[in-house]
Tab-separated table of C-alpha atoms in Angstrom:
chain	number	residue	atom	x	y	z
A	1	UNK	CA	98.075	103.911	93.419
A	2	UNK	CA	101.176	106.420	93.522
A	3	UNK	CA	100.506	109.554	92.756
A	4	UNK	CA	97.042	111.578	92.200
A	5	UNK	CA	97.674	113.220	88.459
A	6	UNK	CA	95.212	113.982	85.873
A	7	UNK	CA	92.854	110.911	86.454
A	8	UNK	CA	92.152	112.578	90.299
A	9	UNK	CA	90.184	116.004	88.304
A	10	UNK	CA	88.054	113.451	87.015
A	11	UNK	CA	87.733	111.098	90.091
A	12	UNK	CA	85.030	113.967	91.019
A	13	UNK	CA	82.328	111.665	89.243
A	14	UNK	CA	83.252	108.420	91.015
A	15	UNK	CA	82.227	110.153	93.853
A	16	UNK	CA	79.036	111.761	92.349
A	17	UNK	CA	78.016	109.018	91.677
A	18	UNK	CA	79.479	106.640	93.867
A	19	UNK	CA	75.641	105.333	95.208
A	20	UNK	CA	73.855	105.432	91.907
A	21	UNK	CA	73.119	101.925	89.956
A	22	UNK	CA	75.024	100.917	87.405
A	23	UNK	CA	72.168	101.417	84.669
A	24	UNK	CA	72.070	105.042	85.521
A	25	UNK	CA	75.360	106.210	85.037
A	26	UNK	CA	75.614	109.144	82.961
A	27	UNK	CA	78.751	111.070	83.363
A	28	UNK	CA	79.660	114.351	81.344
A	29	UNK	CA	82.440	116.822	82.109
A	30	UNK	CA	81.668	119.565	84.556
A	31	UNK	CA	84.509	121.961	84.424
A	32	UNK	CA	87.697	122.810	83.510
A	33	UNK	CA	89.846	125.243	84.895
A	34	UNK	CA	92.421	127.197	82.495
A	35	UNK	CA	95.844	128.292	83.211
A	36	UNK	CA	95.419	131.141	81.412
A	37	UNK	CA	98.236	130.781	79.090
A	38	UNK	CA	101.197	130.733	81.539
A	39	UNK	CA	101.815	126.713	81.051
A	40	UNK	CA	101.654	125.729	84.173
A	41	UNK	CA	100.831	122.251	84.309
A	42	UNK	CA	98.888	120.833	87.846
A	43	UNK	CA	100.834	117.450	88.288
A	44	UNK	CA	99.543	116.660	91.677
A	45	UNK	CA	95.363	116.779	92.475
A	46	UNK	CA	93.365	115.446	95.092
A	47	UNK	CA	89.617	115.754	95.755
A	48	UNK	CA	88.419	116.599	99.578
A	49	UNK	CA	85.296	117.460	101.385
A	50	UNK	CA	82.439	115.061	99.927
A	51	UNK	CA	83.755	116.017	97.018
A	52	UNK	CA	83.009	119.433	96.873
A	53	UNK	CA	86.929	120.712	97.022
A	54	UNK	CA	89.985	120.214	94.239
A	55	UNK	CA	93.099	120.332	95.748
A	56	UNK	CA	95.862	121.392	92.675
A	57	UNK	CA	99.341	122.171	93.126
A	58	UNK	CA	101.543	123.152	90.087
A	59	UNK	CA	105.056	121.720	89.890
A	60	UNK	CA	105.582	121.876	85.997
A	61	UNK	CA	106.693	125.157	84.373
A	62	UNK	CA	105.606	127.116	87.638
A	63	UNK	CA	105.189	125.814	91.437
A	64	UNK	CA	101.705	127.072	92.501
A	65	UNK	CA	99.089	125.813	94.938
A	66	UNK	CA	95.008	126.566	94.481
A	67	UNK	CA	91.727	125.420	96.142
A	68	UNK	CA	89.013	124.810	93.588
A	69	UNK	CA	85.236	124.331	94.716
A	70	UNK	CA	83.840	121.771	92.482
A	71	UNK	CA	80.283	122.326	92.192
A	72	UNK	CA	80.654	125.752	90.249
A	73	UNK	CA	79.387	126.184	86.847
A	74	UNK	CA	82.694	126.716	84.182
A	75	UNK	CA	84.761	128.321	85.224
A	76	UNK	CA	85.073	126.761	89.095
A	77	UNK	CA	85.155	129.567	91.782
A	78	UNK	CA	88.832	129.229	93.065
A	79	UNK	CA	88.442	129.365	97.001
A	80	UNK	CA	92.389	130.688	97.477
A	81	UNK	CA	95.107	130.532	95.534
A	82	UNK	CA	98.907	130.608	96.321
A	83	UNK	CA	99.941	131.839	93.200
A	84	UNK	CA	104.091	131.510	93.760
A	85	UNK	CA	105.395	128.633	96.123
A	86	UNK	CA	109.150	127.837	96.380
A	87	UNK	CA	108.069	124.678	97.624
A	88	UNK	CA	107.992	122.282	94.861
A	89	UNK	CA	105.203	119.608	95.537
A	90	UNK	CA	105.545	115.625	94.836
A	91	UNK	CA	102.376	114.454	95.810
A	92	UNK	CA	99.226	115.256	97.559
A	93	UNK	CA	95.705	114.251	99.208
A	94	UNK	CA	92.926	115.203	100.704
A	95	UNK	CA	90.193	113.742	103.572
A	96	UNK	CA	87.215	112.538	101.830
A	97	UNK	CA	85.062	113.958	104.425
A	98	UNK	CA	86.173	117.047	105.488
A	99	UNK	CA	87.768	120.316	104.260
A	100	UNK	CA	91.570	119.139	105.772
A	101	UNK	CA	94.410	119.408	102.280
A	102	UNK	CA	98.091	118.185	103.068
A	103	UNK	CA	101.162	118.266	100.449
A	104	UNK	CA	104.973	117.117	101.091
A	105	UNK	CA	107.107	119.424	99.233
A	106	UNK	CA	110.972	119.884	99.219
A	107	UNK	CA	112.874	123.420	98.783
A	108	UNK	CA	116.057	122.870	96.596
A	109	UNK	CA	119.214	123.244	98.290
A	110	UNK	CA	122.637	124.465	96.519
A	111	UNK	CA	123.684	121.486	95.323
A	112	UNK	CA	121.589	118.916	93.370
A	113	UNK	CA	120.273	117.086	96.459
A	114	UNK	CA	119.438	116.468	98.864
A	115	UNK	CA	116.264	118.913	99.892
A	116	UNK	CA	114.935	120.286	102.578
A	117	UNK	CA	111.326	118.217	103.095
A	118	UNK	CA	108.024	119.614	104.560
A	119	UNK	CA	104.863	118.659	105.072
A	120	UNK	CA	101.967	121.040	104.749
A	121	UNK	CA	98.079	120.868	106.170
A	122	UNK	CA	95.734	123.277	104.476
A	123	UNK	CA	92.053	123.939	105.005
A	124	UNK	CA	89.308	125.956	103.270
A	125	UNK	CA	89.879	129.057	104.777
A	126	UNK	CA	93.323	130.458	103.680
A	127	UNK	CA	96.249	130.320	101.527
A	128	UNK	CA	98.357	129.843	104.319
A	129	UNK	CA	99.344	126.655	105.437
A	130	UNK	CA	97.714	126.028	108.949
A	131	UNK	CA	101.131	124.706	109.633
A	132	UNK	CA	104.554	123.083	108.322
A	133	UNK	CA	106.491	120.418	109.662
A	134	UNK	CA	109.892	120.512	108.288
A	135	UNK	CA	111.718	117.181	108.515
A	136	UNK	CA	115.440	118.295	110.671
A	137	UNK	CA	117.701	116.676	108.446
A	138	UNK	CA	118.370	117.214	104.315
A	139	UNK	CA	117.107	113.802	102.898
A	140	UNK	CA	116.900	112.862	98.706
A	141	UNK	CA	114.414	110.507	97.504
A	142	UNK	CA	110.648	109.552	96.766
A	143	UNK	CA	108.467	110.920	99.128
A	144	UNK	CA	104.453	110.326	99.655
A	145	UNK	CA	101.931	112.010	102.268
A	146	UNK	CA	98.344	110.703	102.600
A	147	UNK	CA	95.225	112.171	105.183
A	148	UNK	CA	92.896	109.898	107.019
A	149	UNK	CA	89.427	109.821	105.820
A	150	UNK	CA	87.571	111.660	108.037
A	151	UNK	CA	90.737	114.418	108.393
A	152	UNK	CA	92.159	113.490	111.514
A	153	UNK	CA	95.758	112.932	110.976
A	154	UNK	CA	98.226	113.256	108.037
A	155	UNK	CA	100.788	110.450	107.276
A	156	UNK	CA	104.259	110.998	105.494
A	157	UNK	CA	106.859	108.203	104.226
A	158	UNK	CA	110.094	110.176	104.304
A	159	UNK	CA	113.516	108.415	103.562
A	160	UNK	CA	116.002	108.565	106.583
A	161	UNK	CA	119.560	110.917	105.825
A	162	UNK	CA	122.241	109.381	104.238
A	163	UNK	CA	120.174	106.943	101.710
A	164	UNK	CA	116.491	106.247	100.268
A	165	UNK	CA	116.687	102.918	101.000
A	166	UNK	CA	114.925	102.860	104.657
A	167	UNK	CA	112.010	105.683	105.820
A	168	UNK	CA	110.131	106.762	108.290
A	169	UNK	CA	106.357	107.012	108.976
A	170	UNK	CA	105.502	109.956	110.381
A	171	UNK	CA	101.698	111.085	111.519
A	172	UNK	CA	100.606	114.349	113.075
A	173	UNK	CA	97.635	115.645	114.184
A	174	UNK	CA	95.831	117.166	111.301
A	175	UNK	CA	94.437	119.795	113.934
A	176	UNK	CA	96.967	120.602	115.980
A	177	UNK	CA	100.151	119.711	113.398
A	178	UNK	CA	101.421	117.824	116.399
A	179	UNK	CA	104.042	114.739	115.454
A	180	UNK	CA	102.533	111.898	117.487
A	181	UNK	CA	104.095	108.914	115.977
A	182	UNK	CA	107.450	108.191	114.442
A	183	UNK	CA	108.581	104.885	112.944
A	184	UNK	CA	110.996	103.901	111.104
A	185	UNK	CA	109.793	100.951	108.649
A	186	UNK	CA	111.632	97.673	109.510
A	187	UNK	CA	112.803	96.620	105.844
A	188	UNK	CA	113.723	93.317	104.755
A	189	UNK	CA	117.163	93.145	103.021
A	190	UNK	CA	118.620	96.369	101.637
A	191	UNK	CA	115.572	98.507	101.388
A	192	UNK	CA	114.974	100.669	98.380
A	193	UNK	CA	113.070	103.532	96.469
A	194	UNK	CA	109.930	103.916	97.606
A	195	UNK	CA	108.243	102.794	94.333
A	196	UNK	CA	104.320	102.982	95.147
A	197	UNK	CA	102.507	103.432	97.928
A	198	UNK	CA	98.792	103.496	98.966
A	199	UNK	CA	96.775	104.135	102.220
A	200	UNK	CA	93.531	101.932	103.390
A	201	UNK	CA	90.463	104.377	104.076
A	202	UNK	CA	90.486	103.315	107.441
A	203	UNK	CA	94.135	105.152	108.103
A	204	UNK	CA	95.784	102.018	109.685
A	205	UNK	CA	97.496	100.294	106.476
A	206	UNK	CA	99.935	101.274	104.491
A	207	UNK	CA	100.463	99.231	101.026
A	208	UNK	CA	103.838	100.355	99.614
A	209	UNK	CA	106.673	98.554	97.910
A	210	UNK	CA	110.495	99.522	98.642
A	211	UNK	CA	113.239	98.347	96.039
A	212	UNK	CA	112.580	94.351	95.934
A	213	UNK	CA	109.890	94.402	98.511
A	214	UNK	CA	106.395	95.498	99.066
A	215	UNK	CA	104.272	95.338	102.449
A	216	UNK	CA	101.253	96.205	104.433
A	217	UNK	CA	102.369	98.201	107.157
A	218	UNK	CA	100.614	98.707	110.410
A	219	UNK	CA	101.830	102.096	111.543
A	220	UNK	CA	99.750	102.422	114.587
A	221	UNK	CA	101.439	98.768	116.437
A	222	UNK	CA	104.765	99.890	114.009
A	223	UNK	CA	104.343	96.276	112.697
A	224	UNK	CA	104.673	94.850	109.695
A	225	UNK	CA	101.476	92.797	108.213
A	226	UNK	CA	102.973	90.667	105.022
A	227	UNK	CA	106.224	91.412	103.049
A	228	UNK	CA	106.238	90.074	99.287
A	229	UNK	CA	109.879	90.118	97.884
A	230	UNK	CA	110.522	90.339	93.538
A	231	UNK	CA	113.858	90.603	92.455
A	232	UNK	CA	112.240	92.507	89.345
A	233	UNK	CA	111.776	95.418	91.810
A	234	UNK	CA	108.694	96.826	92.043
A	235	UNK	CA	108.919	99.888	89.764
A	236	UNK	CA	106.212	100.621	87.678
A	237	UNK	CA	104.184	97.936	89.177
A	238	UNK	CA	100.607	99.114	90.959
A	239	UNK	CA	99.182	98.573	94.748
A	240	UNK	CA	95.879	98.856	96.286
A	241	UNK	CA	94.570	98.034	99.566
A	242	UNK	CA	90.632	97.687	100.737
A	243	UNK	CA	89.636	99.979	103.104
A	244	UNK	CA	90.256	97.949	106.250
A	245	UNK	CA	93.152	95.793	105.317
A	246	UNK	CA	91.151	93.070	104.361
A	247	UNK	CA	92.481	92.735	101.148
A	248	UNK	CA	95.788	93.569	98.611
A	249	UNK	CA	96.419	93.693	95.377
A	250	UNK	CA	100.115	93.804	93.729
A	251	UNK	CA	101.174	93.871	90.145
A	252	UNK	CA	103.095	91.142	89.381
A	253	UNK	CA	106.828	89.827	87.897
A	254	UNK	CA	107.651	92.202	85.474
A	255	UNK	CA	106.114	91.132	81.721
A	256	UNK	CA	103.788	88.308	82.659
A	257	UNK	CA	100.951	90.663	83.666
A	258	UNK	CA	99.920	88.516	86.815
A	259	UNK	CA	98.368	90.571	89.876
A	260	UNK	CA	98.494	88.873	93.014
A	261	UNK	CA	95.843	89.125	95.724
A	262	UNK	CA	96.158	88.875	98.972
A	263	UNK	CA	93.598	88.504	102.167
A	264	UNK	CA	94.107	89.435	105.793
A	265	UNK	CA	93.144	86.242	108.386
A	266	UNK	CA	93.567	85.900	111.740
A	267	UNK	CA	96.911	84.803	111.431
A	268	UNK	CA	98.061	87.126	108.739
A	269	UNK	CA	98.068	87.668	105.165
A	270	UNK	CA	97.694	84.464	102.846
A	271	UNK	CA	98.073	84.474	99.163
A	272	UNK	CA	94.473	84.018	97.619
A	273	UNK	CA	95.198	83.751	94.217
A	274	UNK	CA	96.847	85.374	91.076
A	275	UNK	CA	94.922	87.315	88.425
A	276	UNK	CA	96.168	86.520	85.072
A	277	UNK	CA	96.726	89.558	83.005
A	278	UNK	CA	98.068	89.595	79.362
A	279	UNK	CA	101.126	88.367	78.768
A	280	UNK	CA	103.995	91.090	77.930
A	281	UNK	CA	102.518	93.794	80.091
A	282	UNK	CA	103.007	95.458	83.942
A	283	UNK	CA	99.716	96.188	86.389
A	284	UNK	CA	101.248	99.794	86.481
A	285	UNK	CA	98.097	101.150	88.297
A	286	UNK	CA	95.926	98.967	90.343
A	287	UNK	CA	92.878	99.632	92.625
A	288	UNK	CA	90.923	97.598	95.358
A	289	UNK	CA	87.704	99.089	95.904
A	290	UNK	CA	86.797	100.114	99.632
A	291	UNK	CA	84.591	96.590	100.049
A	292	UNK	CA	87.253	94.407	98.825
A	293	UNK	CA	84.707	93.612	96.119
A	294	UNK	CA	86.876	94.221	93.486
A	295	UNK	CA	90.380	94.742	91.720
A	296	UNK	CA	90.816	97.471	88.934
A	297	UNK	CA	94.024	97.129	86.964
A	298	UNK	CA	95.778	99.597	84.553
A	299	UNK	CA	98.245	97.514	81.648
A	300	UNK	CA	101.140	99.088	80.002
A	301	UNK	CA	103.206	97.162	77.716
A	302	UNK	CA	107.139	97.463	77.068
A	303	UNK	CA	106.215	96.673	73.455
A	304	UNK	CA	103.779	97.626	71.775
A	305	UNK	CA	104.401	100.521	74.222
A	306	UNK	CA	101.653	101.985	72.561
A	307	UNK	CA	98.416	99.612	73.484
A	308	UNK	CA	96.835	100.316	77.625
A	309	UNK	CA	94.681	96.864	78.562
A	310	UNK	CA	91.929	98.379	81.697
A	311	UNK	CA	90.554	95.470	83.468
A	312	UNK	CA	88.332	95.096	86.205
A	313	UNK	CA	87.724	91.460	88.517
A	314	UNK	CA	85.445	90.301	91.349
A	315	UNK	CA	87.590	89.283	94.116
A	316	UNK	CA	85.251	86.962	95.043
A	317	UNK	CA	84.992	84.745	92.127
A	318	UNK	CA	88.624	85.459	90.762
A	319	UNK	CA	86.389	86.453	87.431
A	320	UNK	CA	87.063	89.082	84.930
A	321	UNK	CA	83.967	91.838	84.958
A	322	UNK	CA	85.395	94.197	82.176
A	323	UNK	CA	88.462	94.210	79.911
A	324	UNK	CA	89.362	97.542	77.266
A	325	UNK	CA	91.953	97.388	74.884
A	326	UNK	CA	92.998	100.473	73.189
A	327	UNK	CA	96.077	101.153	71.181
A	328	UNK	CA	98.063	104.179	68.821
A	329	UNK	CA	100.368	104.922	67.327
A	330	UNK	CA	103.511	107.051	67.356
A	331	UNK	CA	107.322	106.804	69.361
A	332	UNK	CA	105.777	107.843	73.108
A	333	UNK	CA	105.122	105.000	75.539
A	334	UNK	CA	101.245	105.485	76.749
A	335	UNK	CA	101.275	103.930	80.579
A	336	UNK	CA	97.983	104.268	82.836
A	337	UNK	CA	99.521	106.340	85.964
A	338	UNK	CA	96.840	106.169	88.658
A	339	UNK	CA	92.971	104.615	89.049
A	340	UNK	CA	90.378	105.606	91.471
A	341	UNK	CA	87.509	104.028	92.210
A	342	UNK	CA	84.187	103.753	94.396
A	343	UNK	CA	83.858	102.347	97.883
A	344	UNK	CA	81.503	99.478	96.081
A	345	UNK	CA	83.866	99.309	93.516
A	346	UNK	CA	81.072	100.212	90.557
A	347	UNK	CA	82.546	102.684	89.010
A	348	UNK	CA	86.664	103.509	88.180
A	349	UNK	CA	88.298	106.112	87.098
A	350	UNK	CA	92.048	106.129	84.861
A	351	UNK	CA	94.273	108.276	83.773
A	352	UNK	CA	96.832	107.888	81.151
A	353	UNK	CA	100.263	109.168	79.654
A	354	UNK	CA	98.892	109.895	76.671
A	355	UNK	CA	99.845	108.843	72.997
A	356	UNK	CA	102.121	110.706	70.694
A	357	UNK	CA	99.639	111.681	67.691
A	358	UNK	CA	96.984	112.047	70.515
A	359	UNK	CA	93.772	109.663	69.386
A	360	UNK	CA	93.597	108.266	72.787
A	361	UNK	CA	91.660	109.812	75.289
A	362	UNK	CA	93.583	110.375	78.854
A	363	UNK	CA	90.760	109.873	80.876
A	364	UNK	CA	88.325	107.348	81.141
A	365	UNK	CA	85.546	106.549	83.216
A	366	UNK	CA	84.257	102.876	83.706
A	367	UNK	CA	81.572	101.271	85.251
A	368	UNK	CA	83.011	97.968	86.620
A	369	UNK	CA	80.503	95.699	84.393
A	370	UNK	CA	80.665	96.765	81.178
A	371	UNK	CA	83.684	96.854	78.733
A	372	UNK	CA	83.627	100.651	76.851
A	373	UNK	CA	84.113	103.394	78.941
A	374	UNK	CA	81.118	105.521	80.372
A	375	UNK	CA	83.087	109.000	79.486
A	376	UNK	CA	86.571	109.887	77.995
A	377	UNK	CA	88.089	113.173	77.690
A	378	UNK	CA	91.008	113.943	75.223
A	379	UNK	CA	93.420	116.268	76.675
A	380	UNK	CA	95.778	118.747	74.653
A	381	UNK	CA	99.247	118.478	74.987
């Protein structure tokens, strides 16, 4: 997991019904919330607070940032709204148990790059940031921020000045905005783009992939837990972590659809085994349930660049539990972007590109066990 896009709106019923057996699943869209007609298009959305809060910010047509409560009837009862930012967001999150919101932004300079980076904590109560941290130098590159489950720090990846091959991990005090920790990441060979990147519940590991390399970082002891090298790079490939560490999974080679898993021991990380997916195709989103029970995966293919493969497996058994294949038609590639799913790993959420003469559905909801999806919704555009 990258980026939280369209498939986070929906992630509100993984966590609905996150505790509810399998056979009594029902799932049906709650709410939308229109723009109105000024095209502004929320690329970055995060759900906080049990649930109960949607985090949006707009950085498509118009740079905006709103608070959504999430158990209204349609339409949702916006709690604030910041309805012009000159802070253009690039990703987001939220705590999953309390009301603490945190974006990294940049402000465009004169010239093309690079920006001016901050980091931003928000809470229920205003439109105003609680604070900013602005980063002291100008920096260019990918950026990601993510905020420990329970709210009580925010993390940032932030490349260093001069290149976006090496970053820093930074973590304040979600109360306080106080920078406690600064690291920068000890890459192996040249470094790289910061290609994906995903945070354990616990707040301790970081899964993230940099040019050729991907690792589990321990930003705490600022040590490095397992480095995997592919001279593919690691662009467009997924990565997931368990809430504790105890387990990774990492899309594989580019084109022969493999995902590699990975288990902490005493020792270290060791190799477990290697899910085979189909042949031709990336594991552009994947997602490791909190319990390490099990591995969703999200398949785009270079061609047909129009079919998305969804599988789930039990980590346990190495087994398949689900598999969806669904194809179009049409000139646009259709990718999955991002999956969510439940601490037990029951239920998963994906979002999608989309296809050019639109008869796939962007979202889908799954339940881990059974092959069609639960709930789709078709989005416009």
């Amino acid at each position: 997991m990258m980026r939280r896009h369209a498939a986070s709106l929906l992630a509100l019923s993984c966590v609905l019904f996150g505790g509810v057996p399998e056979a009594q699943v029902e799932s049906h869209l709650v709410w939308t919330h229109d723009d109105g007609g000024t095209g502004w298009t929320p690329r970055h959305v995060a759900l906080g607070d049990h649930g109960t809060q949607v985090f949006a910010h707009a950085s498509l047509n118009h740079t905006a940032a709103m608070l959504l409560s999430s158990y209204d009837s349609d339409s949702p009862t916006v709690v604030w709204e910041l309805p012009t930012d000159t802070a253009q967001a690039l990703m987001v999150d939220s705590a999953e148990t309390a009301s603490v919101h945190a974006s990294i932004t940049f402000r465009p300079t004169e010239t093309p790059t690079p920006h001016v980076i901050e980091v931003r904590k928000w809470s229920s109560n205003s439109a105003t940031p609680d604070w900013t941290y602005t980063y002291p130098q100008l920096v260019a590159g990918r950026l990601a921020v993510a905020v420990q489950r329970d709210g009580r720090f925010v993390l940032a990846m932030i490349p260093r000045p001069g290149a976006d091959r090496h970053y820093d991990v930074l973590a304040f005090r979600a109360e306080s905005g106080e920078l406690f920790s600064q690291s920068e990441v000890p890459t192996v060979g040249e470094g790289g783009p910061l290609w994906n990147f995903d945070m354990a519940t616990d707040g301790r590991h970081l899964a993230f992939s940099l040019g050729d390399t991907a690792y589990v970082y321990e930003w705490s002891t600022k040590t490095i837990l397992l480095t995997v090298q592919d001279p593919e790079q690691f662009s467009g490939k997924g990565i997931g972590i368990s809430a504790k560490g105890e387990v990774m999974a990492l899309g594989g080679v580019a084109g022969n659809g493999q995902v590699r898993v990975f288990e902490r021991l005493a020792g270290g990380y060791l190799h477990r085994f290697s899910y085979p997916g189909p042949t031709g195709s990336n594991g552009n989103a994947i997602a490791v349930s909190d319990d390490a029970s099990t591995v969703a995966v999200g398949y785009g293919f270079a061609y047909p660049s129009t079919t998305v493969e969804i599988h789930a497996f039990d980590v346990a058994s190495q087994s398949n539990t689900m598999l969806d294949v669904h194809s179009s038609s049409g000139s646009q590639q259709n990718h999955p972007t991002d999956i969510e799913i439940t601490p037990k790993g029951r239920l998963f959420v994906v979002g999608e590109l989309g296809d050019e003469p639109d008869l796939v559905p962007e979202l889908r909801i799954y339940a881990s066990r059974q092959d069609l999806p639960i709930h789709t919704v078709n989005l416009s555009g």
